[in-house]
Amino acid sequence: MSASSGMSFREQIALQLGKPFFKLDSPHPQPFYHYTQGNWESIEHVSEINGNDTHHPPTDGKISKIRLTTWNIDFQADYTKERMAGALGHLSHLHEPLTNTKTKDDTPPAVIFLQEMLNPDIEQIKQEQWVRDNFFITDVSDHKWESFYGTTTLIDKRLEVERVFRVPYGSSRMQRGALFVDVKIGGEEVPQILRLCNTHLESLISNPPRRPVQLKCASEFMHGSGPSSTDVHLPSPYASILAGDLNAFAPEDQTAAGECGLNDAFLVLGGKDGTDESFTWGQQASDQERWRFGCSRMDRILFCGAVEVLSFCRIGEGLRVTVNDEDFGEDIVWVTDHLGLQADFKIIM
């Protein structure tokens, strides 16, 4: 009898990858990390940070705005290191006001969601000085991912992180899940939670559809404490924002957000589906993929509760990097096949 006899598919994958198996559709707390004294150190709450370290929440503890960026960096394409360096350079440029001491106070705290990360990508992120100086990160390795690729989140050090947890989707055959970060808003007098969800939903077509089920699971943690069957008690959030690669190209994807009680930031600000301005995938895919699948609005930002979207834009459009191939010499390649998104939100207190 094999060692995997009687195991579920997900348990077998975890065994093959040498990773722990997590209960599905349930929250699994994890630490996050801050850079101090030359190392990325694990912490469970910002209260553990030494007073000499660079953690500067607002003096009144209140957060009125937040800037969210989400981007999928294709893990399958060649030249991973060069493309990730290009992506990080672009993100650094976009967040330059945050890294400048003269403009930082006038810039909303920022959170960056990344999907399709590989372990070498995490190593590159950890080496970036602008990240070390300004952000917490949720991962320093691939240990908390079910697969060999996964999601990671960068959190502005001005935000007070209450908890980080992951929810692996029970309906996924691709080891997909949601990465949540709770940040404290409202100050000491009226403390509230803003819940941020970085997710990568199932790819391709499935029957029955899997993505609406996965989004429904995530939305239960956005509206409340999650399904009643979960073992971990979580507070209900004051407001929630979800973003990532939702692989939203099928008919069922167009109604899923509304069915989950979530607002679509692009549509709220007057955007129209099916327009060139809406597409986040296809323009930078290979000719063969674009011919087969067309262009679509795969990446989205959804929200609920007492937040208002103020602005919304795509990022990374037309971004390429120069690479050197041993066989073909110098070449220019896309950083990734996805455009990213960036939105500013106002928290209504």
mmCIF file of C-alpha atoms in Angstrom:
data_model
loop_
_atom_site.group_PDB
_atom_site.id
_atom_site.type_symbol
_atom_site.label_atom_id
_atom_site.label_comp_id
_atom_site.label_asym_id
_atom_site.label_seq_id
_atom_site.Cartn_x
_atom_site.Cartn_y
_atom_site.Cartn_z
ATOM 1 C CA MET A 1 0.000 0.000 0.000
ATOM 2 C CA SER A 2 1.396 3.418 -0.963
ATOM 3 C CA ALA A 3 2.019 6.163 1.585
ATOM 4 C CA SER A 4 -0.628 8.276 -0.124
ATOM 5 C CA SER A 5 -3.356 5.612 0.073
ATOM 6 C CA GLY A 6 -6.545 7.089 1.496
ATOM 7 C CA MET A 7 -5.303 10.665 1.105
ATOM 8 C CA SER A 8 -7.242 13.347 -0.725
ATOM 9 C CA PHE A 9 -5.797 14.911 -3.872
ATOM 10 C CA ARG A 10 -4.803 18.040 -1.930
ATOM 11 C CA GLU A 11 -3.109 15.958 0.788
ATOM 12 C CA GLN A 12 -1.124 14.055 -1.841
ATOM 13 C CA ILE A 13 0.049 17.313 -3.455
ATOM 14 C CA ALA A 14 1.100 18.669 -0.049
ATOM 15 C CA LEU A 15 3.019 15.458 0.649
ATOM 16 C CA GLN A 16 4.806 15.602 -2.718
ATOM 17 C CA LEU A 17 5.810 19.238 -2.163
ATOM 18 C CA GLY A 18 6.853 18.639 1.442
ATOM 19 C CA LYS A 19 4.304 21.134 2.763
ATOM 20 C CA PRO A 20 1.749 21.038 5.577
ATOM 21 C CA PHE A 21 -1.838 20.196 4.680
ATOM 22 C CA PHE A 22 -4.336 22.875 5.677
ATOM 23 C CA LYS A 23 -8.020 22.424 6.439
ATOM 24 C CA LEU A 24 -9.930 23.732 3.436
ATOM 25 C CA ASP A 25 -12.223 26.791 3.446
ATOM 26 C CA SER A 26 -10.936 27.617 6.935
ATOM 27 C CA PRO A 27 -8.626 30.384 8.182
ATOM 28 C CA HIS A 28 -5.031 29.501 9.006
ATOM 29 C CA PRO A 29 -3.158 32.238 10.904
ATOM 30 C CA GLN A 30 0.401 32.992 9.920
ATOM 31 C CA PRO A 31 3.047 35.534 10.936
ATOM 32 C CA PHE A 32 4.211 38.442 8.844
ATOM 33 C CA TYR A 33 7.697 39.918 8.640
ATOM 34 C CA HIS A 34 9.535 43.188 9.107
ATOM 35 C CA TYR A 35 13.112 44.066 8.272
ATOM 36 C CA THR A 36 15.299 44.883 11.253
ATOM 37 C CA GLN A 37 19.024 44.692 12.004
ATOM 38 C CA GLY A 38 19.799 43.098 8.662
ATOM 39 C CA ASN A 39 17.153 40.357 8.796
ATOM 40 C CA TRP A 40 13.495 39.738 8.033
ATOM 41 C CA GLU A 41 12.016 38.876 11.444
ATOM 42 C CA SER A 42 8.749 37.038 12.066
ATOM 43 C CA ILE A 43 6.055 38.775 14.135
ATOM 44 C CA GLU A 44 2.396 38.101 14.927
ATOM 45 C CA HIS A 45 1.413 41.712 15.746
ATOM 46 C CA VAL A 46 3.002 45.139 15.342
ATOM 47 C CA SER A 47 3.128 45.488 19.140
ATOM 48 C CA GLU A 48 6.115 43.093 19.025
ATOM 49 C CA ILE A 49 8.201 45.611 17.081
ATOM 50 C CA ASN A 50 10.977 47.306 18.993
ATOM 51 C CA GLY A 51 10.391 51.031 19.423
ATOM 52 C CA ASN A 52 13.649 51.783 17.632
ATOM 53 C CA ASP A 53 12.451 50.134 14.424
ATOM 54 C CA THR A 54 10.819 51.996 11.553
ATOM 55 C CA HIS A 55 7.135 51.514 12.298
ATOM 56 C CA HIS A 56 5.262 54.791 12.152
ATOM 57 C CA PRO A 57 1.465 54.506 12.443
ATOM 58 C CA PRO A 58 -0.508 57.767 12.379
ATOM 59 C CA THR A 59 -0.302 59.543 15.731
ATOM 60 C CA ASP A 60 -4.074 59.320 16.235
ATOM 61 C CA GLY A 61 -4.257 55.723 14.982
ATOM 62 C CA LYS A 62 -6.822 56.676 12.358
ATOM 63 C CA ILE A 63 -6.558 55.731 8.687
ATOM 64 C CA SER A 64 -8.762 57.710 6.296
ATOM 65 C CA LYS A 65 -7.439 56.477 2.929
ATOM 66 C CA ILE A 66 -5.592 53.507 1.521
ATOM 67 C CA ARG A 67 -3.942 52.765 -1.840
ATOM 68 C CA LEU A 68 -4.205 49.212 -3.153
ATOM 69 C CA THR A 69 -2.134 47.772 -5.998
ATOM 70 C CA THR A 70 -2.569 44.261 -7.413
ATOM 71 C CA TRP A 71 -0.506 42.491 -10.082
ATOM 72 C CA ASN A 72 -0.046 38.969 -11.408
ATOM 73 C CA ILE A 73 3.532 38.296 -12.550
ATOM 74 C CA ASP A 74 3.447 35.320 -14.937
ATOM 75 C CA PHE A 75 5.307 32.406 -13.320
ATOM 76 C CA GLN A 76 5.473 30.314 -16.511
ATOM 77 C CA ALA A 77 7.333 32.685 -18.833
ATOM 78 C CA ASP A 78 11.107 32.606 -19.269
ATOM 79 C CA TYR A 79 13.539 35.121 -17.746
ATOM 80 C CA THR A 80 11.877 35.075 -14.343
ATOM 81 C CA LYS A 81 14.588 37.083 -12.591
ATOM 82 C CA GLU A 82 14.774 39.826 -15.216
ATOM 83 C CA ARG A 83 10.999 40.155 -15.465
ATOM 84 C CA MET A 84 10.551 40.310 -11.688
ATOM 85 C CA ALA A 85 13.253 42.961 -11.484
ATOM 86 C CA GLY A 86 11.316 44.965 -14.058
ATOM 87 C CA ALA A 87 8.091 44.560 -12.096
ATOM 88 C CA LEU A 88 9.720 45.639 -8.833
ATOM 89 C CA GLY A 89 11.302 48.619 -10.541
ATOM 90 C CA HIS A 90 7.896 49.690 -11.845
ATOM 91 C CA LEU A 91 6.282 49.238 -8.431
ATOM 92 C CA SER A 92 9.078 51.244 -6.835
ATOM 93 C CA HIS A 93 8.437 54.066 -9.301
ATOM 94 C CA LEU A 94 4.681 53.976 -8.627
ATOM 95 C CA HIS A 95 5.304 54.187 -4.884
ATOM 96 C CA GLU A 96 8.061 56.791 -5.069
ATOM 97 C CA PRO A 97 6.032 59.384 -3.072
ATOM 98 C CA LEU A 98 5.851 56.814 -0.267
ATOM 99 C CA THR A 99 9.616 56.324 -0.204
ATOM 100 C CA ASN A 100 10.322 60.074 -0.223
ATOM 101 C CA THR A 101 10.325 61.571 3.277
ATOM 102 C CA LYS A 102 9.114 64.907 1.890
ATOM 103 C CA THR A 103 5.962 63.461 0.301
ATOM 104 C CA LYS A 104 5.291 60.376 2.445
ATOM 105 C CA ASP A 105 2.939 62.087 4.900
ATOM 106 C CA ASP A 106 0.736 63.259 2.009
ATOM 107 C CA THR A 107 0.534 59.788 0.460
ATOM 108 C CA PRO A 108 -2.085 57.208 1.533
ATOM 109 C CA PRO A 109 -0.717 54.047 3.173
ATOM 110 C CA ALA A 110 -0.117 51.464 0.466
ATOM 111 C CA VAL A 111 -0.743 47.737 0.168
ATOM 112 C CA ILE A 112 0.567 45.649 -2.743
ATOM 113 C CA PHE A 113 -0.963 42.299 -3.740
ATOM 114 C CA LEU A 114 1.127 39.965 -5.907
ATOM 115 C CA GLN A 115 0.025 36.685 -7.494
ATOM 116 C CA GLU A 116 1.923 33.827 -9.174
ATOM 117 C CA MET A 117 4.977 34.401 -7.049
ATOM 118 C CA LEU A 118 7.814 31.884 -7.037
ATOM 119 C CA ASN A 119 10.327 31.401 -4.253
ATOM 120 C CA PRO A 120 13.043 33.281 -6.235
ATOM 121 C CA ASP A 121 10.575 36.182 -6.607
ATOM 122 C CA ILE A 122 10.242 36.341 -2.829
ATOM 123 C CA GLU A 123 14.031 36.445 -2.529
ATOM 124 C CA GLN A 124 14.138 39.407 -4.920
ATOM 125 C CA ILE A 125 11.419 41.233 -2.981
ATOM 126 C CA LYS A 126 13.353 40.738 0.260
ATOM 127 C CA GLN A 127 16.431 42.375 -1.266
ATOM 128 C CA GLU A 128 14.669 45.573 -2.376
ATOM 129 C CA GLN A 129 15.675 48.494 -0.141
ATOM 130 C CA TRP A 130 12.424 50.389 -0.752
ATOM 131 C CA VAL A 131 10.524 47.325 0.473
ATOM 132 C CA ARG A 132 12.762 46.883 3.526
ATOM 133 C CA ASP A 133 12.325 50.523 4.507
ATOM 134 C CA ASN A 134 8.590 50.898 3.971
ATOM 135 C CA PHE A 135 6.755 47.570 4.039
ATOM 136 C CA PHE A 136 5.959 44.494 6.051
ATOM 137 C CA ILE A 137 5.725 41.325 3.938
ATOM 138 C CA THR A 138 3.539 38.279 4.511
ATOM 139 C CA ASP A 139 6.043 35.724 3.231
ATOM 140 C CA VAL A 140 9.787 35.148 3.222
ATOM 141 C CA SER A 141 9.518 31.759 1.481
ATOM 142 C CA ASP A 142 6.962 29.522 -0.213
ATOM 143 C CA HIS A 143 6.300 27.554 2.991
ATOM 144 C CA LYS A 144 2.708 28.760 3.482
ATOM 145 C CA TRP A 145 1.671 28.129 -0.118
ATOM 146 C CA GLU A 146 -0.033 24.898 -1.095
ATOM 147 C CA SER A 147 1.676 24.912 -4.484
ATOM 148 C CA PHE A 148 5.136 25.899 -5.713
ATOM 149 C CA TYR A 149 3.728 29.336 -6.594
ATOM 150 C CA GLY A 150 1.404 31.560 -4.613
ATOM 151 C CA THR A 151 0.334 34.975 -3.350
ATOM 152 C CA THR A 152 2.174 37.467 -1.192
ATOM 153 C CA THR A 153 1.270 40.900 0.187
ATOM 154 C CA LEU A 154 3.348 43.976 1.030
ATOM 155 C CA ILE A 155 1.871 46.169 3.791
ATOM 156 C CA ASP A 156 2.799 49.782 4.476
ATOM 157 C CA LYS A 157 4.547 50.097 7.854
ATOM 158 C CA ARG A 158 2.197 52.951 8.741
ATOM 159 C CA LEU A 159 -0.620 50.405 8.999
ATOM 160 C CA GLU A 160 -1.259 48.539 12.232
ATOM 161 C CA VAL A 161 -1.527 44.878 11.264
ATOM 162 C CA GLU A 162 -3.855 42.923 13.546
ATOM 163 C CA ARG A 163 -3.543 39.505 11.902
ATOM 164 C CA VAL A 164 -2.672 37.612 8.738
ATOM 165 C CA PHE A 165 -4.388 34.395 7.676
ATOM 166 C CA ARG A 166 -4.871 32.205 4.626
ATOM 167 C CA VAL A 167 -7.958 30.335 3.466
ATOM 168 C CA PRO A 168 -7.320 27.484 0.974
ATOM 169 C CA TYR A 169 -10.315 27.024 -1.327
ATOM 170 C CA GLY A 170 -11.951 23.626 -0.950
ATOM 171 C CA SER A 171 -13.267 23.762 -4.523
ATOM 172 C CA SER A 172 -9.838 24.311 -6.098
ATOM 173 C CA ARG A 173 -7.941 21.738 -8.135
ATOM 174 C CA MET A 174 -5.066 24.199 -8.555
ATOM 175 C CA GLN A 175 -4.311 24.786 -4.857
ATOM 176 C CA ARG A 176 -5.716 28.322 -4.984
ATOM 177 C CA GLY A 177 -6.760 30.331 -1.941
ATOM 178 C CA ALA A 178 -7.121 33.731 -0.310
ATOM 179 C CA LEU A 179 -4.534 35.653 1.712
ATOM 180 C CA PHE A 180 -6.128 38.024 4.243
ATOM 181 C CA VAL A 181 -4.581 40.893 6.169
ATOM 182 C CA ASP A 182 -6.538 42.692 8.913
ATOM 183 C CA VAL A 183 -5.439 46.250 9.644
ATOM 184 C CA LYS A 184 -6.684 48.450 12.457
ATOM 185 C CA ILE A 185 -8.574 51.619 11.564
ATOM 186 C CA GLY A 186 -10.607 54.126 13.565
ATOM 187 C CA GLY A 187 -8.089 54.820 16.311
ATOM 188 C CA GLU A 188 -8.285 53.751 19.944
ATOM 189 C CA GLU A 189 -11.697 55.301 20.597
ATOM 190 C CA VAL A 190 -13.543 53.367 17.879
ATOM 191 C CA PRO A 191 -11.238 50.514 16.826
ATOM 192 C CA GLN A 192 -12.357 48.741 13.673
ATOM 193 C CA ILE A 193 -10.916 46.251 11.198
ATOM 194 C CA LEU A 194 -10.283 46.782 7.498
ATOM 195 C CA ARG A 195 -9.915 43.326 5.946
ATOM 196 C CA LEU A 196 -7.791 43.053 2.791
ATOM 197 C CA CYS A 197 -7.942 39.940 0.606
ATOM 198 C CA ASN A 198 -5.346 38.979 -2.011
ATOM 199 C CA THR A 199 -6.649 36.120 -4.133
ATOM 200 C CA HIS A 200 -5.998 34.075 -7.258
ATOM 201 C CA LEU A 201 -9.088 32.218 -8.446
ATOM 202 C CA GLU A 202 -9.191 29.045 -10.544
ATOM 203 C CA SER A 203 -7.921 29.243 -14.120
ATOM 204 C CA LEU A 204 -9.656 28.005 -17.270
ATOM 205 C CA ILE A 205 -13.188 26.613 -17.602
ATOM 206 C CA SER A 206 -14.566 24.036 -15.184
ATOM 207 C CA ASN A 207 -17.886 22.223 -14.927
ATOM 208 C CA PRO A 208 -19.415 22.998 -12.546
ATOM 209 C CA PRO A 209 -17.820 26.473 -12.342
ATOM 210 C CA ARG A 210 -15.333 26.794 -9.475
ATOM 211 C CA ARG A 211 -14.585 30.524 -9.394
ATOM 212 C CA PRO A 212 -18.013 31.677 -8.124
ATOM 213 C CA VAL A 213 -17.739 29.140 -5.295
ATOM 214 C CA GLN A 214 -14.280 30.412 -4.399
ATOM 215 C CA LEU A 215 -15.365 34.053 -4.486
ATOM 216 C CA LYS A 216 -18.345 33.172 -2.296
ATOM 217 C CA CYS A 217 -15.985 31.612 0.246
ATOM 218 C CA ALA A 218 -13.780 34.715 0.307
ATOM 219 C CA SER A 219 -16.815 37.004 0.582
ATOM 220 C CA GLU A 220 -17.975 35.264 3.762
ATOM 221 C CA PHE A 221 -14.792 36.488 5.433
ATOM 222 C CA MET A 222 -15.298 39.943 3.919
ATOM 223 C CA HIS A 223 -18.827 40.346 5.246
ATOM 224 C CA GLY A 224 -18.286 38.576 8.558
ATOM 225 C CA SER A 225 -16.154 36.046 10.369
ATOM 226 C CA GLY A 226 -16.395 33.357 7.694
ATOM 227 C CA PRO A 227 -18.412 30.123 7.500
ATOM 228 C CA SER A 228 -19.889 28.926 10.784
ATOM 229 C CA SER A 229 -17.973 25.657 10.414
ATOM 230 C CA THR A 230 -14.560 27.289 10.922
ATOM 231 C CA ASP A 231 -12.636 26.588 14.118
ATOM 232 C CA VAL A 232 -10.843 29.955 14.323
ATOM 233 C CA HIS A 233 -12.809 32.904 15.695
ATOM 234 C CA LEU A 234 -12.379 36.099 13.702
ATOM 235 C CA PRO A 235 -13.956 39.514 14.238
ATOM 236 C CA SER A 236 -16.310 40.839 11.596
ATOM 237 C CA PRO A 237 -14.635 43.592 9.553
ATOM 238 C CA TYR A 238 -15.842 47.176 9.296
ATOM 239 C CA ALA A 239 -15.010 47.130 5.592
ATOM 240 C CA SER A 240 -13.256 44.794 3.168
ATOM 241 C CA ILE A 241 -11.392 45.014 -0.131
ATOM 242 C CA LEU A 242 -10.556 42.016 -2.347
ATOM 243 C CA ALA A 243 -8.291 42.131 -5.378
ATOM 244 C CA GLY A 244 -6.252 39.875 -7.583
ATOM 245 C CA ASP A 245 -6.343 37.662 -10.634
ATOM 246 C CA LEU A 246 -9.960 36.491 -10.632
ATOM 247 C CA ASN A 247 -9.595 34.828 -14.071
ATOM 248 C CA ALA A 248 -12.925 36.455 -14.868
ATOM 249 C CA PHE A 249 -13.631 35.636 -18.509
ATOM 250 C CA ALA A 250 -16.672 33.294 -18.444
ATOM 251 C CA PRO A 251 -20.363 34.331 -18.259
ATOM 252 C CA GLU A 252 -20.704 33.237 -14.624
ATOM 253 C CA ASP A 253 -17.855 35.564 -13.638
ATOM 254 C CA GLN A 254 -19.786 38.645 -14.710
ATOM 255 C CA THR A 255 -22.459 38.157 -12.037
ATOM 256 C CA ALA A 256 -20.390 36.515 -9.276
ATOM 257 C CA ALA A 257 -19.403 39.719 -7.452
ATOM 258 C CA GLY A 258 -22.978 40.994 -7.226
ATOM 259 C CA GLU A 259 -24.211 37.596 -6.070
ATOM 260 C CA CYS A 260 -21.633 37.792 -3.268
ATOM 261 C CA GLY A 261 -22.705 41.302 -2.235
ATOM 262 C CA LEU A 262 -19.499 42.905 -3.499
ATOM 263 C CA ASN A 263 -19.031 46.141 -5.437
ATOM 264 C CA ASP A 264 -16.742 46.256 -8.479
ATOM 265 C CA ALA A 265 -14.443 49.298 -8.273
ATOM 266 C CA PHE A 266 -14.043 49.594 -12.054
ATOM 267 C CA LEU A 267 -17.799 49.587 -12.656
ATOM 268 C CA VAL A 268 -18.594 51.864 -9.708
ATOM 269 C CA LEU A 269 -16.416 54.575 -11.268
ATOM 270 C CA GLY A 270 -18.209 54.271 -14.608
ATOM 271 C CA GLY A 271 -16.107 51.672 -16.399
ATOM 272 C CA LYS A 272 -17.739 49.492 -19.052
ATOM 273 C CA ASP A 273 -17.131 45.787 -19.522
ATOM 274 C CA GLY A 274 -15.967 44.622 -22.928
ATOM 275 C CA THR A 275 -14.093 47.819 -23.754
ATOM 276 C CA ASP A 276 -10.385 48.167 -24.472
ATOM 277 C CA GLU A 277 -10.099 50.218 -21.277
ATOM 278 C CA SER A 278 -11.424 47.308 -19.205
ATOM 279 C CA PHE A 279 -9.065 44.547 -20.322
ATOM 280 C CA THR A 280 -6.246 43.430 -18.039
ATOM 281 C CA TRP A 281 -5.205 40.307 -19.943
ATOM 282 C CA GLY A 282 -4.567 39.537 -23.595
ATOM 283 C CA GLN A 283 -2.794 42.653 -24.815
ATOM 284 C CA GLN A 284 0.563 41.304 -23.619
ATOM 285 C CA ALA A 285 -0.116 37.594 -24.063
ATOM 286 C CA SER A 286 1.394 35.591 -26.901
ATOM 287 C CA ASP A 287 -0.286 35.874 -30.294
ATOM 288 C CA GLN A 288 -1.454 32.271 -29.982
ATOM 289 C CA GLU A 289 -3.028 32.838 -26.547
ATOM 290 C CA ARG A 290 -4.653 36.093 -27.617
ATOM 291 C CA TRP A 291 -6.127 34.410 -30.705
ATOM 292 C CA ARG A 292 -7.418 31.521 -28.593
ATOM 293 C CA PHE A 293 -8.765 33.415 -25.572
ATOM 294 C CA GLY A 294 -9.099 37.041 -26.684
ATOM 295 C CA CYS A 295 -8.769 39.930 -24.230
ATOM 296 C CA SER A 296 -10.611 40.007 -20.905
ATOM 297 C CA ARG A 297 -10.938 41.759 -17.546
ATOM 298 C CA MET A 298 -9.397 38.953 -15.527
ATOM 299 C CA ASP A 299 -8.074 41.171 -12.733
ATOM 300 C CA ARG A 300 -10.536 43.026 -10.502
ATOM 301 C CA ILE A 301 -10.878 44.992 -7.282
ATOM 302 C CA LEU A 302 -14.040 44.336 -5.254
ATOM 303 C CA PHE A 303 -15.193 45.817 -1.966
ATOM 304 C CA CYS A 304 -17.931 45.973 0.642
ATOM 305 C CA GLY A 305 -18.677 47.861 3.833
ATOM 306 C CA ALA A 306 -17.835 51.452 4.694
ATOM 307 C CA VAL A 307 -15.281 52.222 1.987
ATOM 308 C CA GLU A 308 -15.581 54.376 -1.116
ATOM 309 C CA VAL A 309 -13.428 53.967 -4.218
ATOM 310 C CA LEU A 310 -11.891 57.291 -5.257
ATOM 311 C CA SER A 311 -9.702 56.391 -8.232
ATOM 312 C CA PHE A 312 -8.829 53.396 -10.385
ATOM 313 C CA CYS A 313 -6.213 52.757 -13.063
ATOM 314 C CA ARG A 314 -4.248 50.024 -14.797
ATOM 315 C CA ILE A 315 -0.499 49.665 -14.314
ATOM 316 C CA GLY A 316 2.298 47.942 -16.208
ATOM 317 C CA GLU A 317 0.859 48.598 -19.655
ATOM 318 C CA GLY A 318 3.521 48.160 -22.334
ATOM 319 C CA LEU A 319 6.202 47.315 -19.768
ATOM 320 C CA ARG A 320 9.096 45.295 -21.216
ATOM 321 C CA VAL A 321 12.612 44.372 -20.159
ATOM 322 C CA THR A 322 15.743 43.637 -22.157
ATOM 323 C CA VAL A 323 17.191 40.148 -21.666
ATOM 324 C CA ASN A 324 20.260 38.356 -22.987
ATOM 325 C CA ASP A 325 19.774 34.860 -24.348
ATOM 326 C CA GLU A 326 22.789 32.578 -24.830
ATOM 327 C CA ASP A 327 21.397 31.272 -28.123
ATOM 328 C CA PHE A 328 19.513 34.238 -29.559
ATOM 329 C CA GLY A 329 21.348 37.220 -28.088
ATOM 330 C CA GLU A 330 19.556 40.319 -26.840
ATOM 331 C CA ASP A 331 15.766 40.293 -26.759
ATOM 332 C CA ILE A 332 12.930 42.390 -25.353
ATOM 333 C CA VAL A 333 10.135 40.598 -23.463
ATOM 334 C CA TRP A 334 6.966 41.539 -21.608
ATOM 335 C CA VAL A 335 7.337 41.747 -17.832
ATOM 336 C CA THR A 336 4.073 39.790 -17.506
ATOM 337 C CA ASP A 337 0.946 38.899 -19.444
ATOM 338 C CA HIS A 338 -1.321 40.764 -17.000
ATOM 339 C CA LEU A 339 -1.832 44.456 -16.463
ATOM 340 C CA GLY A 340 -1.992 45.368 -12.808
ATOM 341 C CA LEU A 341 -4.527 47.599 -11.092
ATOM 342 C CA GLN A 342 -4.239 50.425 -8.593
ATOM 343 C CA ALA A 343 -7.080 52.064 -6.670
ATOM 344 C CA ASP A 344 -7.415 54.606 -3.882
ATOM 345 C CA PHE A 345 -10.118 54.107 -1.259
ATOM 346 C CA LYS A 346 -11.627 56.382 1.353
ATOM 347 C CA ILE A 347 -12.621 54.808 4.659
ATOM 348 C CA ILE A 348 -15.942 56.188 5.851
ATOM 349 C CA MET A 349 -15.936 56.610 9.624
#
